PDB file of C-alpha atoms in Angstrom:
ATOM      1  CA  UNK A   1      62.737 -14.557 199.683  1.00 82.00           C
ATOM      2  CA  UNK A   2      61.926 -16.820 202.613  1.00 88.00           C
ATOM      3  CA  UNK A   3      58.903 -18.138 204.468  1.00 90.00           C
ATOM      4  CA  UNK A   4      59.284 -15.598 207.271  1.00 91.00           C
ATOM      5  CA  UNK A   5      58.887 -12.678 204.890  1.00 92.00           C
ATOM      6  CA  UNK A   6      55.611 -14.135 203.661  1.00 92.00           C
ATOM      7  CA  UNK A   7      54.467 -14.619 207.260  1.00 91.00           C
ATOM      8  CA  UNK A   8      55.287 -10.967 207.972  1.00 91.00           C
ATOM      9  CA  UNK A   9      53.242  -9.902 204.952  1.00 91.00           C
ATOM     10  CA  UNK A  10      50.223 -11.934 206.083  1.00 90.00           C
ATOM     11  CA  UNK A  11      50.544 -10.657 209.664  1.00 90.00           C
ATOM     12  CA  UNK A  12      50.454  -7.090 208.340  1.00 89.00           C
ATOM     13  CA  UNK A  13      47.302  -7.862 206.374  1.00 89.00           C
ATOM     14  CA  UNK A  14      45.587  -9.412 209.390  1.00 87.00           C
ATOM     15  CA  UNK A  15      46.512  -6.661 211.866  1.00 89.00           C
ATOM     16  CA  UNK A  16      46.571  -3.666 209.452  1.00 88.00           C
ATOM     17  CA  UNK A  17      49.231  -2.176 211.744  1.00 90.00           C
ATOM     18  CA  UNK A  18      53.037  -2.351 211.542  1.00 89.00           C
ATOM     19  CA  UNK A  19      53.582  -2.473 215.302  1.00 89.00           C
ATOM     20  CA  UNK A  20      50.938  -5.125 215.935  1.00 91.00           C
ATOM     21  CA  UNK A  21      52.217  -7.236 213.033  1.00 89.00           C
ATOM     22  CA  UNK A  22      55.750  -7.052 214.428  1.00 90.00           C
ATOM     23  CA  UNK A  23      54.545  -8.017 217.913  1.00 92.00           C
ATOM     24  CA  UNK A  24      52.612 -10.978 216.500  1.00 89.00           C
ATOM     25  CA  UNK A  25      55.784 -12.162 214.736  1.00 91.00           C
ATOM     26  CA  UNK A  26      57.953 -11.570 217.842  1.00 92.00           C
ATOM     27  CA  UNK A  27      60.240  -9.087 216.092  1.00 93.00           C
ATOM     28  CA  UNK A  28      60.760  -5.336 216.273  1.00 93.00           C
ATOM     29  CA  UNK A  29      58.890  -2.961 214.002  1.00 91.00           C
ATOM     30  CA  UNK A  30      62.091  -1.774 212.227  1.00 91.00           C
ATOM     31  CA  UNK A  31      62.988  -5.407 211.500  1.00 93.00           C
ATOM     32  CA  UNK A  32      59.528  -6.040 210.043  1.00 91.00           C
ATOM     33  CA  UNK A  33      59.749  -2.959 207.843  1.00 91.00           C
ATOM     34  CA  UNK A  34      63.245  -3.856 206.671  1.00 93.00           C
ATOM     35  CA  UNK A  35      62.297  -7.433 205.758  1.00 93.00           C
ATOM     36  CA  UNK A  36      59.247  -6.263 203.818  1.00 92.00           C
ATOM     37  CA  UNK A  37      61.360  -3.705 201.941  1.00 92.00           C
ATOM     38  CA  UNK A  38      63.804  -6.495 201.113  1.00 93.00           C
ATOM     39  CA  UNK A  39      60.915  -8.493 199.687  1.00 92.00           C
ATOM     40  CA  UNK A  40      59.791  -5.518 197.597  1.00 91.00           C
ATOM     41  CA  UNK A  41      63.328  -5.060 196.268  1.00 92.00           C
ATOM     42  CA  UNK A  42      63.623  -8.737 195.365  1.00 92.00           C
ATOM     43  CA  UNK A  43      60.290  -8.761 193.555  1.00 92.00           C
ATOM     44  CA  UNK A  44      60.912  -5.272 192.120  1.00 93.00           C
ATOM     45  CA  UNK A  45      57.398  -4.293 193.122  1.00 91.00           C
ATOM     46  CA  UNK A  46      55.908  -1.869 195.662  1.00 91.00           C
ATOM     47  CA  UNK A  47      53.727  -4.014 197.953  1.00 92.00           C
ATOM     48  CA  UNK A  48      52.725  -1.700 200.799  1.00 90.00           C
ATOM     49  CA  UNK A  49      51.347   1.843 200.792  1.00 89.00           C
ATOM     50  CA  UNK A  50      53.222   3.654 203.537  1.00 85.00           C
ATOM     51  CA  UNK A  51      52.445   6.939 205.243  1.00 77.00           C
ATOM     52  CA  UNK A  52      52.731   7.781 208.899  1.00 76.00           C
ATOM     53  CA  UNK A  53      51.010   4.440 209.384  1.00 81.00           C
ATOM     54  CA  UNK A  54      49.931   1.423 207.331  1.00 86.00           C
ATOM     55  CA  UNK A  55      47.694   2.577 204.460  1.00 86.00           C
ATOM     56  CA  UNK A  56      46.945  -0.735 202.767  1.00 86.00           C
ATOM     57  CA  UNK A  57      48.493  -2.792 199.997  1.00 90.00           C
ATOM     58  CA  UNK A  58      49.179  -1.767 196.437  1.00 92.00           C
ATOM     59  CA  UNK A  59      47.418  -3.641 193.638  1.00 92.00           C
ATOM     60  CA  UNK A  60      50.530  -5.799 193.055  1.00 91.00           C
ATOM     61  CA  UNK A  61      50.763  -6.241 196.823  1.00 90.00           C
ATOM     62  CA  UNK A  62      47.252  -7.705 196.951  1.00 90.00           C
ATOM     63  CA  UNK A  63      48.202 -10.230 194.269  1.00 91.00           C
ATOM     64  CA  UNK A  64      51.448 -11.156 196.032  1.00 91.00           C
ATOM     65  CA  UNK A  65      49.519 -11.481 199.291  1.00 88.00           C
ATOM     66  CA  UNK A  66      47.185 -14.052 197.716  1.00 85.00           C
ATOM     67  CA  UNK A  67      50.206 -16.067 196.555  1.00 88.00           C
ATOM     68  CA  UNK A  68      51.807 -15.731 199.990  1.00 89.00           C
ATOM     69  CA  UNK A  69      48.764 -17.331 201.596  1.00 84.00           C
ATOM     70  CA  UNK A  70      48.882 -20.182 199.093  1.00 81.00           C
ATOM     71  CA  UNK A  71      52.595 -20.754 199.685  1.00 86.00           C
ATOM     72  CA  UNK A  72      52.161 -20.644 203.476  1.00 82.00           C
ATOM     73  CA  UNK A  73      49.268 -23.116 203.298  1.00 76.00           C
ATOM     74  CA  UNK A  74      51.423 -25.456 201.195  1.00 77.00           C
ATOM     75  CA  UNK A  75      54.355 -25.046 203.599  1.00 81.00           C
ATOM     76  CA  UNK A  76      52.176 -25.826 206.630  1.00 76.00           C
ATOM     77  CA  UNK A  77      50.670 -28.770 204.763  1.00 73.00           C
ATOM     78  CA  UNK A  78      54.130 -30.089 203.960  1.00 78.00           C
ATOM     79  CA  UNK A  79      55.146 -29.890 207.629  1.00 77.00           C
ATOM     80  CA  UNK A  80      51.942 -31.661 208.688  1.00 73.00           C
ATOM     81  CA  UNK A  81      52.414 -34.318 205.996  1.00 73.00           C
ATOM     82  CA  UNK A  82      55.982 -35.021 207.133  1.00 78.00           C
ATOM     83  CA  UNK A  83      54.802 -35.337 210.726  1.00 74.00           C
ATOM     84  CA  UNK A  84      52.000 -37.680 209.644  1.00 72.00           C
ATOM     85  CA  UNK A  85      54.565 -39.869 207.872  1.00 73.00           C
ATOM     86  CA  UNK A  86      56.412 -40.063 211.171  1.00 73.00           C
ATOM     87  CA  UNK A  87      53.205 -41.180 212.891  1.00 70.00           C
ATOM     88  CA  UNK A  88      52.240 -37.815 214.398  1.00 71.00           C
ATOM     89  CA  UNK A  89      49.644 -35.189 213.601  1.00 75.00           C
ATOM     90  CA  UNK A  90      50.719 -31.598 214.213  1.00 76.00           C
ATOM     91  CA  UNK A  91      49.772 -28.210 212.852  1.00 80.00           C
ATOM     92  CA  UNK A  92      46.466 -26.406 212.485  1.00 85.00           C
ATOM     93  CA  UNK A  93      43.298 -27.994 211.119  1.00 89.00           C
ATOM     94  CA  UNK A  94      41.375 -25.299 209.226  1.00 91.00           C
ATOM     95  CA  UNK A  95      37.619 -25.921 209.221  1.00 94.00           C
ATOM     96  CA  UNK A  96      35.022 -23.770 207.481  1.00 94.00           C
ATOM     97  CA  UNK A  97      31.404 -24.046 208.663  1.00 92.00           C
ATOM     98  CA  UNK A  98      28.264 -22.538 207.126  1.00 89.00           C
ATOM     99  CA  UNK A  99      26.236 -20.241 209.409  1.00 83.00           C
ATOM    100  CA  UNK A 100      23.455 -21.974 211.345  1.00 82.00           C
ATOM    101  CA  UNK A 101      24.836 -25.436 210.772  1.00 81.00           C
ATOM    102  CA  UNK A 102      23.095 -28.080 212.849  1.00 81.00           C
ATOM    103  CA  UNK A 103      26.418 -29.928 213.109  1.00 86.00           C
ATOM    104  CA  UNK A 104      28.374 -29.219 216.282  1.00 85.00           C
ATOM    105  CA  UNK A 105      32.071 -29.693 215.402  1.00 88.00           C
ATOM    106  CA  UNK A 106      33.302 -29.480 219.001  1.00 87.00           C
ATOM    107  CA  UNK A 107      32.929 -33.193 219.911  1.00 88.00           C
ATOM    108  CA  UNK A 108      34.923 -34.100 216.804  1.00 91.00           C
ATOM    109  CA  UNK A 109      37.626 -31.523 217.545  1.00 92.00           C
ATOM    110  CA  UNK A 110      37.743 -32.565 221.193  1.00 92.00           C
ATOM    111  CA  UNK A 111      38.315 -36.196 220.191  1.00 92.00           C
ATOM    112  CA  UNK A 112      41.016 -35.171 217.715  1.00 90.00           C
ATOM    113  CA  UNK A 113      42.729 -33.135 220.417  1.00 90.00           C
ATOM    114  CA  UNK A 114      42.658 -36.129 222.776  1.00 90.00           C
ATOM    115  CA  UNK A 115      44.269 -38.312 220.121  1.00 87.00           C
ATOM    116  CA  UNK A 116      46.724 -35.680 218.895  1.00 86.00           C
ATOM    117  CA  UNK A 117      47.499 -33.113 221.632  1.00 88.00           C
ATOM    118  CA  UNK A 118      49.788 -31.079 219.358  1.00 84.00           C
ATOM    119  CA  UNK A 119      46.958 -30.195 216.976  1.00 87.00           C
ATOM    120  CA  UNK A 120      45.361 -26.761 217.007  1.00 89.00           C
ATOM    121  CA  UNK A 121      42.201 -25.662 215.236  1.00 93.00           C
ATOM    122  CA  UNK A 122      41.007 -22.713 213.179  1.00 91.00           C
ATOM    123  CA  UNK A 123      37.241 -22.326 212.714  1.00 92.00           C
ATOM    124  CA  UNK A 124      35.780 -19.949 210.129  1.00 90.00           C
ATOM    125  CA  UNK A 125      32.167 -19.056 209.400  1.00 87.00           C
ATOM    126  CA  UNK A 126      31.849 -19.137 205.600  1.00 89.00           C
ATOM    127  CA  UNK A 127      29.131 -19.338 202.974  1.00 86.00           C
ATOM    128  CA  UNK A 128      28.705 -22.524 200.947  1.00 87.00           C
ATOM    129  CA  UNK A 129      30.388 -20.859 197.970  1.00 88.00           C
ATOM    130  CA  UNK A 130      33.323 -19.653 200.071  1.00 90.00           C
ATOM    131  CA  UNK A 131      33.832 -23.121 201.523  1.00 93.00           C
ATOM    132  CA  UNK A 132      34.115 -24.751 198.099  1.00 92.00           C
ATOM    133  CA  UNK A 133      36.350 -21.958 196.820  1.00 89.00           C
ATOM    134  CA  UNK A 134      38.704 -22.154 199.817  1.00 88.00           C
ATOM    135  CA  UNK A 135      38.790 -25.955 199.734  1.00 90.00           C
ATOM    136  CA  UNK A 136      39.742 -25.829 196.064  1.00 86.00           C
ATOM    137  CA  UNK A 137      42.528 -23.309 196.737  1.00 79.00           C
ATOM    138  CA  UNK A 138      43.731 -25.245 199.806  1.00 78.00           C
ATOM    139  CA  UNK A 139      43.019 -22.338 202.170  1.00 81.00           C
ATOM    140  CA  UNK A 140      40.949 -24.589 204.429  1.00 89.00           C
ATOM    141  CA  UNK A 141      41.262 -28.338 205.027  1.00 90.00           C
ATOM    142  CA  UNK A 142      37.620 -29.294 205.553  1.00 94.00           C
ATOM    143  CA  UNK A 143      34.216 -27.723 205.185  1.00 95.00           C
ATOM    144  CA  UNK A 144      30.826 -28.289 206.779  1.00 94.00           C
ATOM    145  CA  UNK A 145      28.290 -27.228 204.184  1.00 91.00           C
ATOM    146  CA  UNK A 146      25.129 -28.229 202.378  1.00 88.00           C
ATOM    147  CA  UNK A 147      25.648 -30.853 199.684  1.00 89.00           C
ATOM    148  CA  UNK A 148      23.389 -29.300 197.073  1.00 81.00           C
ATOM    149  CA  UNK A 149      25.085 -29.303 193.652  1.00 80.00           C
ATOM    150  CA  UNK A 150      28.387 -30.590 195.062  1.00 88.00           C
ATOM    151  CA  UNK A 151      30.925 -31.532 192.373  1.00 90.00           C
ATOM    152  CA  UNK A 152      31.726 -35.114 193.371  1.00 88.00           C
ATOM    153  CA  UNK A 153      34.666 -35.256 190.970  1.00 89.00           C
ATOM    154  CA  UNK A 154      36.450 -32.512 192.917  1.00 91.00           C
ATOM    155  CA  UNK A 155      35.269 -33.179 196.471  1.00 94.00           C
ATOM    156  CA  UNK A 156      34.680 -36.100 198.814  1.00 93.00           C
ATOM    157  CA  UNK A 157      31.775 -35.750 201.216  1.00 94.00           C
ATOM    158  CA  UNK A 158      30.339 -37.457 204.256  1.00 93.00           C
ATOM    159  CA  UNK A 159      26.643 -36.844 204.888  1.00 92.00           C
ATOM    160  CA  UNK A 160      25.933 -35.561 208.393  1.00 88.00           C
ATOM    161  CA  UNK A 161      22.685 -35.277 210.297  1.00 77.00           C
ATOM    162  CA  UNK A 162      19.588 -33.857 208.624  1.00 78.00           C
ATOM    163  CA  UNK A 163      19.004 -30.214 209.504  1.00 84.00           C
ATOM    164  CA  UNK A 164      15.552 -29.832 211.011  1.00 88.00           C
ATOM    165  CA  UNK A 165      14.129 -26.410 211.859  1.00 90.00           C
ATOM    166  CA  UNK A 166      12.586 -24.916 214.953  1.00 93.00           C
ATOM    167  CA  UNK A 167      11.482 -21.503 216.152  1.00 95.00           C
ATOM    168  CA  UNK A 168      13.833 -19.846 218.624  1.00 95.00           C
ATOM    169  CA  UNK A 169      12.211 -17.377 220.994  1.00 96.00           C
ATOM    170  CA  UNK A 170      12.615 -15.851 224.429  1.00 96.00           C
ATOM    171  CA  UNK A 171       9.977 -17.179 226.832  1.00 95.00           C
ATOM    172  CA  UNK A 172       9.824 -13.836 228.628  1.00 95.00           C
ATOM    173  CA  UNK A 173       8.235 -12.302 225.523  1.00 96.00           C
ATOM    174  CA  UNK A 174       6.503 -15.160 223.657  1.00 95.00           C
ATOM    175  CA  UNK A 175       4.544 -18.302 224.504  1.00 92.00           C
ATOM    176  CA  UNK A 176       3.444 -20.857 221.889  1.00 91.00           C
ATOM    177  CA  UNK A 177       2.287 -23.723 224.075  1.00 88.00           C
ATOM    178  CA  UNK A 178       3.748 -27.203 223.603  1.00 87.00           C
ATOM    179  CA  UNK A 179       2.690 -28.340 220.127  1.00 90.00           C
ATOM    180  CA  UNK A 180       4.854 -28.089 216.982  1.00 92.00           C
ATOM    181  CA  UNK A 181       4.267 -24.878 215.072  1.00 94.00           C
ATOM    182  CA  UNK A 182       2.885 -24.605 211.545  1.00 94.00           C
ATOM    183  CA  UNK A 183       4.343 -22.426 208.806  1.00 95.00           C
ATOM    184  CA  UNK A 184       0.965 -20.717 208.550  1.00 94.00           C
ATOM    185  CA  UNK A 185       1.168 -19.647 212.203  1.00 91.00           C
ATOM    186  CA  UNK A 186       4.668 -18.253 211.821  1.00 90.00           C
ATOM    187  CA  UNK A 187       3.928 -15.983 208.885  1.00 91.00           C
ATOM    188  CA  UNK A 188       2.255 -13.531 211.296  1.00 89.00           C
ATOM    189  CA  UNK A 189       5.153 -13.471 213.784  1.00 94.00           C
ATOM    190  CA  UNK A 190       7.877 -10.810 214.036  1.00 96.00           C
ATOM    191  CA  UNK A 191      10.671 -12.819 212.438  1.00 96.00           C
ATOM    192  CA  UNK A 192      14.394 -12.231 212.287  1.00 96.00           C
ATOM    193  CA  UNK A 193      16.203 -13.891 209.375  1.00 94.00           C
ATOM    194  CA  UNK A 194      19.587 -14.216 207.771  1.00 88.00           C
ATOM    195  CA  UNK A 195      19.956 -12.157 204.610  1.00 87.00           C
ATOM    196  CA  UNK A 196      18.692 -13.428 201.255  1.00 85.00           C
ATOM    197  CA  UNK A 197      21.153 -15.671 199.442  1.00 78.00           C
ATOM    198  CA  UNK A 198      22.408 -17.639 202.440  1.00 81.00           C
ATOM    199  CA  UNK A 199      21.517 -21.320 202.140  1.00 82.00           C
ATOM    200  CA  UNK A 200      19.609 -21.564 205.414  1.00 87.00           C
ATOM    201  CA  UNK A 201      17.535 -18.531 204.386  1.00 90.00           C
ATOM    202  CA  UNK A 202      16.847 -20.123 201.007  1.00 89.00           C
ATOM    203  CA  UNK A 203      15.445 -23.175 202.783  1.00 90.00           C
ATOM    204  CA  UNK A 204      13.230 -20.978 204.968  1.00 93.00           C
ATOM    205  CA  UNK A 205      11.931 -19.074 201.949  1.00 93.00           C
ATOM    206  CA  UNK A 206      11.242 -22.342 200.105  1.00 93.00           C
ATOM    207  CA  UNK A 207       9.173 -23.674 202.994  1.00 93.00           C
ATOM    208  CA  UNK A 208       7.083 -20.503 203.078  1.00 95.00           C
ATOM    209  CA  UNK A 209       6.701 -20.030 199.328  1.00 94.00           C
ATOM    210  CA  UNK A 210       5.822 -23.681 198.648  1.00 94.00           C
ATOM    211  CA  UNK A 211       2.798 -23.058 200.864  1.00 94.00           C
ATOM    212  CA  UNK A 212       1.983 -19.764 199.125  1.00 95.00           C
ATOM    213  CA  UNK A 213       2.989 -17.826 202.239  1.00 95.00           C
ATOM    214  CA  UNK A 214       4.812 -14.486 202.113  1.00 93.00           C
ATOM    215  CA  UNK A 215       6.488 -13.563 205.417  1.00 92.00           C
ATOM    216  CA  UNK A 216       7.702 -10.010 206.045  1.00 90.00           C
ATOM    217  CA  UNK A 217      10.839 -10.225 208.198  1.00 94.00           C
ATOM    218  CA  UNK A 218      11.138  -7.618 210.907  1.00 96.00           C
ATOM    219  CA  UNK A 219      14.925  -7.969 210.912  1.00 96.00           C
ATOM    220  CA  UNK A 220      17.455  -9.267 208.387  1.00 94.00           C
ATOM    221  CA  UNK A 221      21.161  -9.660 209.103  1.00 92.00           C
ATOM    222  CA  UNK A 222      24.193 -11.588 207.858  1.00 85.00           C
ATOM    223  CA  UNK A 223      25.487 -12.018 211.432  1.00 87.00           C
ATOM    224  CA  UNK A 224      24.161 -14.896 213.536  1.00 88.00           C
ATOM    225  CA  UNK A 225      25.162 -13.244 216.813  1.00 90.00           C
ATOM    226  CA  UNK A 226      23.058 -10.177 215.975  1.00 93.00           C
ATOM    227  CA  UNK A 227      20.099 -12.436 215.254  1.00 93.00           C
ATOM    228  CA  UNK A 228      20.545 -14.134 218.623  1.00 93.00           C
ATOM    229  CA  UNK A 229      20.784 -10.781 220.374  1.00 94.00           C
ATOM    230  CA  UNK A 230      17.531  -9.643 218.748  1.00 96.00           C
ATOM    231  CA  UNK A 231      15.757 -12.823 219.844  1.00 95.00           C
ATOM    232  CA  UNK A 232      17.098 -12.565 223.382  1.00 94.00           C
ATOM    233  CA  UNK A 233      15.996  -8.928 223.532  1.00 94.00           C
ATOM    234  CA  UNK A 234      12.426  -9.856 222.583  1.00 95.00           C
ATOM    235  CA  UNK A 235      12.477  -7.964 219.280  1.00 96.00           C
ATOM    236  CA  UNK A 236      11.694 -11.039 217.202  1.00 96.00           C
ATOM    237  CA  UNK A 237      11.704 -14.812 216.881  1.00 96.00           C
ATOM    238  CA  UNK A 238      13.996 -16.689 214.500  1.00 96.00           C
ATOM    239  CA  UNK A 239      13.863 -19.945 212.558  1.00 94.00           C
ATOM    240  CA  UNK A 240      16.972 -21.880 213.553  1.00 92.00           C
ATOM    241  CA  UNK A 241      18.391 -25.422 213.402  1.00 90.00           C
ATOM    242  CA  UNK A 242      16.352 -27.501 215.832  1.00 86.00           C
ATOM    243  CA  UNK A 243      19.359 -29.549 216.937  1.00 81.00           C
ATOM    244  CA  UNK A 244      21.827 -26.678 217.229  1.00 73.00           C
ATOM    245  CA  UNK A 245      21.530 -26.344 221.044  1.00 77.00           C
ATOM    246  CA  UNK A 246      20.917 -22.600 220.702  1.00 82.00           C
ATOM    247  CA  UNK A 247      18.235 -22.779 223.385  1.00 80.00           C
ATOM    248  CA  UNK A 248      20.943 -23.746 225.875  1.00 81.00           C
ATOM    249  CA  UNK A 249      22.653 -20.352 225.565  1.00 81.00           C
ATOM    250  CA  UNK A 250      20.429 -18.820 228.260  1.00 86.00           C
ATOM    251  CA  UNK A 251      17.657 -20.078 230.517  1.00 90.00           C
ATOM    252  CA  UNK A 252      15.085 -17.929 228.709  1.00 93.00           C
ATOM    253  CA  UNK A 253      15.528 -19.226 225.172  1.00 94.00           C
ATOM    254  CA  UNK A 254      13.451 -22.067 223.782  1.00 93.00           C
ATOM    255  CA  UNK A 255      13.456 -23.926 220.466  1.00 92.00           C
ATOM    256  CA  UNK A 256      10.054 -25.219 219.404  1.00 93.00           C
ATOM    257  CA  UNK A 257       9.744 -27.699 216.512  1.00 93.00           C
ATOM    258  CA  UNK A 258       8.146 -26.632 213.244  1.00 94.00           C
ATOM    259  CA  UNK A 259       6.009 -29.115 211.335  1.00 92.00           C
ATOM    260  CA  UNK A 260       7.561 -30.538 208.148  1.00 90.00           C
ATOM    261  CA  UNK A 261      10.594 -28.265 208.411  1.00 88.00           C
ATOM    262  CA  UNK A 262      14.023 -29.150 207.076  1.00 86.00           C
ATOM    263  CA  UNK A 263      16.646 -27.648 204.794  1.00 86.00           C
ATOM    264  CA  UNK A 264      16.628 -28.161 201.031  1.00 84.00           C
ATOM    265  CA  UNK A 265      19.833 -30.224 201.057  1.00 85.00           C
ATOM    266  CA  UNK A 266      21.587 -32.415 203.642  1.00 86.00           C
ATOM    267  CA  UNK A 267      24.611 -31.149 205.508  1.00 89.00           C
ATOM    268  CA  UNK A 268      27.963 -32.784 204.898  1.00 93.00           C
ATOM    269  CA  UNK A 269      31.633 -32.805 205.801  1.00 95.00           C
ATOM    270  CA  UNK A 270      33.558 -31.945 202.612  1.00 96.00           C
ATOM    271  CA  UNK A 271      37.188 -32.565 201.665  1.00 94.00           C
ATOM    272  CA  UNK A 272      39.007 -31.861 198.411  1.00 91.00           C
ATOM    273  CA  UNK A 273      39.940 -34.864 196.259  1.00 88.00           C
ATOM    274  CA  UNK A 274      42.952 -33.443 194.448  1.00 81.00           C
ATOM    275  CA  UNK A 275      46.495 -33.540 195.769  1.00 73.00           C
ATOM    276  CA  UNK A 276      47.951 -32.013 197.779  1.00 71.00           C
ATOM    277  CA  UNK A 277      45.354 -33.069 200.324  1.00 76.00           C
ATOM    278  CA  UNK A 278      45.955 -32.358 203.975  1.00 79.00           C
ATOM    279  CA  UNK A 279      46.822 -35.308 206.207  1.00 81.00           C
ATOM    280  CA  UNK A 280      44.949 -33.471 208.954  1.00 84.00           C
ATOM    281  CA  UNK A 281      41.838 -33.359 206.773  1.00 88.00           C
ATOM    282  CA  UNK A 282      42.065 -37.074 206.034  1.00 87.00           C
ATOM    283  CA  UNK A 283      42.467 -37.938 209.743  1.00 87.00           C
ATOM    284  CA  UNK A 284      39.509 -35.747 210.727  1.00 90.00           C
ATOM    285  CA  UNK A 285      37.347 -37.136 207.906  1.00 92.00           C
ATOM    286  CA  UNK A 286      38.183 -40.729 208.925  1.00 90.00           C
ATOM    287  CA  UNK A 287      37.454 -40.004 212.591  1.00 91.00           C
ATOM    288  CA  UNK A 288      34.036 -38.525 211.817  1.00 92.00           C
ATOM    289  CA  UNK A 289      33.245 -41.579 209.685  1.00 89.00           C
ATOM    290  CA  UNK A 290      34.250 -43.760 212.622  1.00 88.00           C
ATOM    291  CA  UNK A 291      32.145 -41.734 215.088  1.00 86.00           C
ATOM    292  CA  UNK A 292      29.075 -41.975 212.862  1.00 84.00           C
ATOM    293  CA  UNK A 293      29.521 -45.739 212.694  1.00 76.00           C
ATOM    294  CA  UNK A 294      29.580 -46.129 216.461  1.00 52.00           C
TER     295      UNK A 294
END
């Protein structure tokens, strides 16, 4: 067994196609198939369901795949750690961000790239629970999530800006004047919302229910881009982070402040405490601390 075989296995999972997985790994399809069969023979387990095309992984294959991701993450972390000991930062910084975060990670990543040109970045949109789970299993290096009920014995955190709320709407379809909006006024609007259970939605519901208001969303979705499309199409308005720059996406969108509107918990940058801890995560965490102190 070698690292390349595990990379081939992960590539097959991500592409769900033998030919595309081989192309991603810069090898031929017969070579990919042969190396995966060698892995199956070594482990004495069938990993892949084969027909005329890829038909998914076997149950043992799914379990081996999870271990392969862990091993690859550790291998990449080891390479990055060795480079850091030599005074360089290389590799891929994996950052998970909750949907509708008011924190824009791009200035931080841009500064990191200026300081360390050999770094690359992987951004994932994850729920708060997924971020903590993937930090704990070392599948991501850092998370941007709400700090509610954070286990401070397992994670370090750096509090970011408070998440205030505003109403996003398309000015071609709606006009609310210039004053901040009240929650009472919004209960009558056609609202689009993230699905129940997502932290930002929980904060919206709390703000309504604490005022004995019961909104009836016109649209609910777990995809932010679909929510933005619905707002831009005039179907609805949406409660969004006030400082998220979403109104800059097109000339027609506007974000209007809402009175006394903020999320239930502050947003934070989160890093695991336990070893092995990514040198990339530590450098990014330290840089954000430095930027906030400027």
